[in-house]
Amino acid sequence: MTRAAIRLLGGFAAYGPDGTPAVLSTRKSQALTAVLALSDNQIASRDRLLGLLWGDRGEQQARHSLNQALTSLRHTFGQDAVIADRETAGLVSAAIEIDAPTFLRQARRDDPAALDAAAALWRGPLLRNFTLREPPFEDWLAMQRATFAEVAAAAMLRAGTLAAQRGDTDRARAAFELALSIDSLMEAA
């Protein structure tokens, strides 16, 4: 069984369970996907989602909009890929491959294979060029981007250091260059 996929690093991309590119109908659906994908266990409270994405609407309209967006996600990723109850909504990680949490897990490890896997997943800043005219979401996104950039730069610095210790100068140089592309002021790189 092929899993649906969500790519948040380097820009937003989605793929259905059959592997074909999927288009979410609205930017809010894309934003909802990102928030759920980056939430603990890919689950968030409905109140948090409403506050981040529909804070400027009345409660009834906001809840209706959230339900429509969840229906869109089910249509895109499959019925079994999205869960929701009266209090929470989420993505089922067994049904959807998500690059960003996988990147964080690999980037926080200290073995060369994990750091190489993290480097392969890094396609650029989190949700590059993505904006939404919702100040709470934009604040959340700015914090997420900063976290991912910090973790990525530190991971590439560690990868370069480990490669240099092994005498693999080409790999070390590539890792240090990637670290500098993420954080051009990283003196250690």
C-alpha positions as a printed NumPy array, in Angstrom:
array([[  0.   ,   0.   ,   0.   ],
       [  1.381,   3.374,  -1.009],
       [  1.022,   6.108,   1.556],
       [ -0.041,   9.658,   0.879],
       [  2.737,  12.208,   1.346],
       [  3.121,  15.771,   2.581],
       [  6.203,  17.847,   1.821],
       [  6.681,  20.981,   3.901],
       [ 10.422,  21.545,   3.492],
       [ 11.214,  23.828,   0.565],
       [  7.549,  24.589,  -0.072],
       [  4.209,  22.843,   0.184],
       [  3.494,  19.719,  -1.864],
       [  0.976,  16.938,  -1.363],
       [  0.582,  13.515,  -2.942],
       [ -2.397,  11.203,  -2.794],
       [ -2.227,   7.554,  -1.736],
       [ -1.557,   6.591,  -5.36 ],
       [  1.517,   8.849,  -5.463],
       [  0.074,  11.424,  -7.835],
       [  0.431,  15.117,  -7.01 ],
       [ -2.601,  16.375,  -5.124],
       [ -3.941,  19.891,  -5.04 ],
       [ -5.661,  21.125,  -1.909],
       [ -8.448,  23.501,  -2.847],
       [ -7.492,  26.406,  -0.562],
       [ -4.454,  27.875,   1.128],
       [ -6.244,  27.397,   4.452],
       [ -6.417,  23.652,   3.724],
       [ -2.685,  23.705,   3.057],
       [ -2.101,  25.659,   6.272],
       [ -4.3  ,  23.226,   8.209],
       [ -2.288,  20.34 ,   6.778],
       [  0.951,  21.988,   7.908],
       [ -0.316,  22.7  ,  11.422],
       [ -1.537,  19.13 ,  11.855],
       [  1.645,  17.68 ,  10.364],
       [  3.785,  19.623,  12.831],
       [  1.601,  19.1  ,  15.902],
       [  2.545,  16.541,  18.536],
       [  1.51 ,  13.142,  17.18 ],
       [ -0.036,  15.053,  14.241],
       [ -3.082,  15.89 ,  16.406],
       [ -4.287,  19.353,  17.46 ],
       [ -7.261,  20.666,  19.38 ],
       [-10.019,  22.171,  17.287],
       [ -9.819,  25.347,  19.381],
       [ -6.14 ,  25.754,  18.507],
       [ -6.859,  25.208,  14.812],
       [ -9.73 ,  27.693,  14.885],
       [ -7.556,  30.297,  16.598],
       [ -4.661,  29.891,  14.17 ],
       [ -6.659,  29.756,  10.939],
       [-10.135,  31.215,  11.421],
       [ -9.766,  33.63 ,  14.329],
       [-11.427,  36.465,  12.427],
       [-14.714,  34.598,  11.956],
       [-17.593,  33.853,  14.251],
       [-17.398,  30.518,  16.043],
       [-20.099,  28.773,  14.001],
       [-18.651,  29.917,  10.677],
       [-15.121,  29.03 ,  11.806],
       [-16.178,  25.52 ,  12.861],
       [-17.966,  25.029,   9.535],
       [-14.837,  26.156,   7.653],
       [-12.678,  23.755,   9.671],
       [-15.057,  20.877,   8.903],
       [-14.95 ,  21.722,   5.189],
       [-11.164,  21.805,   5.256],
       [-11.022,  18.427,   7.037],
       [-13.336,  16.996,   4.37 ],
       [-10.937,  18.321,   1.732],
       [ -8.019,  16.606,   3.489],
       [ -9.93 ,  13.309,   3.621],
       [-10.655,  13.593,  -0.096],
       [ -6.98 ,  14.312,  -0.838],
       [ -5.222,  11.873,   1.483],
       [ -7.866,   9.187,   1.991],
       [-10.635,   8.642,   4.528],
       [ -8.349,   6.708,   6.87 ],
       [ -5.647,   9.389,   6.821],
       [ -7.593,  12.054,   8.742],
       [ -9.15 ,  11.64 ,  12.166],
       [-11.45 ,  14.036,  13.953],
       [-13.74 ,  14.115,  16.921],
       [-15.535,  16.902,  18.768],
       [-12.336,  18.155,  20.433],
       [ -9.419,  17.287,  18.128],
       [ -8.381,  16.687,  14.539],
       [ -5.317,  14.993,  13.188],
       [ -3.434,  13.072,  10.559],
       [ -2.761,   9.344,  10.818],
       [  1.002,   8.963,  10.494],
       [  0.679,   5.352,   9.329],
       [ -1.291,   6.598,   6.309],
       [  0.762,   9.706,   5.444],
       [  4.492,  10.158,   5.029],
       [  5.46 ,  13.644,   6.258],
       [  8.938,  15.   ,   5.558],
       [  9.233,  17.616,   8.323],
       [  8.855,  15.408,  11.442],
       [ 11.086,  12.765,   9.829],
       [ 13.688,  15.456,   9.165],
       [ 13.607,  16.585,  12.81 ],
       [ 14.037,  13.023,  14.102],
       [ 17.02 ,  12.388,  11.815],
       [ 18.614,  15.826,  12.286],
       [ 18.635,  15.488,  16.062],
       [ 20.643,  12.255,  15.939],
       [ 24.426,  12.139,  15.897],
       [ 25.131,   9.266,  13.553],
       [ 26.31 ,  10.01 ,  10.009],
       [ 23.563,   7.962,   8.304],
       [ 20.805,   9.866,  10.106],
       [ 22.422,  13.214,   9.332],
       [ 22.781,  12.219,   5.664],
       [ 19.083,  11.306,   5.654],
       [ 18.253,  14.701,   7.164],
       [ 20.355,  16.463,   4.522],
       [ 18.517,  14.563,   1.789],
       [ 15.168,  15.688,   3.199],
       [ 16.191,  19.357,   3.438],
       [ 14.887,  21.032,   0.287],
       [ 14.811,  24.513,   1.75 ],
       [ 13.026,  26.502,   4.433],
       [  9.794,  25.244,   5.91 ],
       [  6.876,  26.25 ,   3.657],
       [  9.078,  28.547,   1.579],
       [  7.087,  31.45 ,   0.094],
       [  3.891,  30.358,   1.862],
       [  1.815,  33.145,   3.39 ],
       [ -1.664,  33.402,   4.786],
       [ -3.369,  36.564,   5.967],
       [ -3.95 ,  35.205,   9.45 ],
       [ -1.599,  36.845,  11.989],
       [ -1.749,  33.945,  14.498],
       [ -0.807,  31.481,  11.756],
       [  1.965,  33.756,  10.464],
       [  3.401,  34.017,  14.006],
       [  3.236,  30.239,  14.39 ],
       [  4.876,  29.745,  10.999],
       [  7.696,  32.184,  11.792],
       [  8.515,  30.252,  14.973],
       [  8.391,  26.928,  13.128],
       [ 10.64 ,  28.217,  10.349],
       [ 13.173,  29.489,  12.876],
       [ 13.192,  26.154,  14.702],
       [ 13.669,  24.152,  11.52 ],
       [ 16.443,  26.428,  10.27 ],
       [ 18.259,  26.217,  13.611],
       [ 17.981,  22.422,  13.758],
       [ 19.032,  22.071,  10.107],
       [ 22.089,  24.302,  10.407],
       [ 23.234,  22.556,  13.594],
       [ 22.703,  19.119,  12.029],
       [ 24.724,  20.023,   8.955],
       [ 27.495,  21.404,  11.155],
       [ 27.571,  18.082,  13.056],
       [ 27.5  ,  16.149,   9.766],
       [ 30.427,  18.177,   8.446],
       [ 32.405,  17.741,  11.643],
       [ 31.838,  13.961,  11.662],
       [ 32.809,  13.711,   7.99 ],
       [ 35.968,  15.752,   8.591],
       [ 36.904,  13.491,  11.506],
       [ 36.571,  10.493,   9.17 ],
       [ 38.725,  12.248,   6.572],
       [ 35.843,  12.597,   4.09 ],
       [ 36.609,  16.158,   3.009],
       [ 34.129,  16.226,   0.117],
       [ 31.233,  15.267,   2.368],
       [ 32.429,  17.642,   5.082],
       [ 32.621,  20.53 ,   2.623],
       [ 29.136,  19.782,   1.264],
       [ 27.685,  19.653,   4.796],
       [ 29.384,  22.893,   5.836],
       [ 28.185,  24.612,   2.655],
       [ 24.633,  23.456,   3.34 ],
       [ 24.904,  24.749,   6.917],
       [ 26.062,  28.123,   5.575],
       [ 23.241,  28.225,   3.027],
       [ 20.816,  27.845,   5.921],
       [ 22.607,  30.23 ,   8.297],
       [ 25.162,  32.412,   6.519],
       [ 26.424,  33.758,   9.858],
       [ 27.329,  30.348,  11.289],
       [ 30.997,  30.969,  12.075],
       [ 31.748,  27.351,  12.999],
       [ 30.802,  26.206,   9.493]])
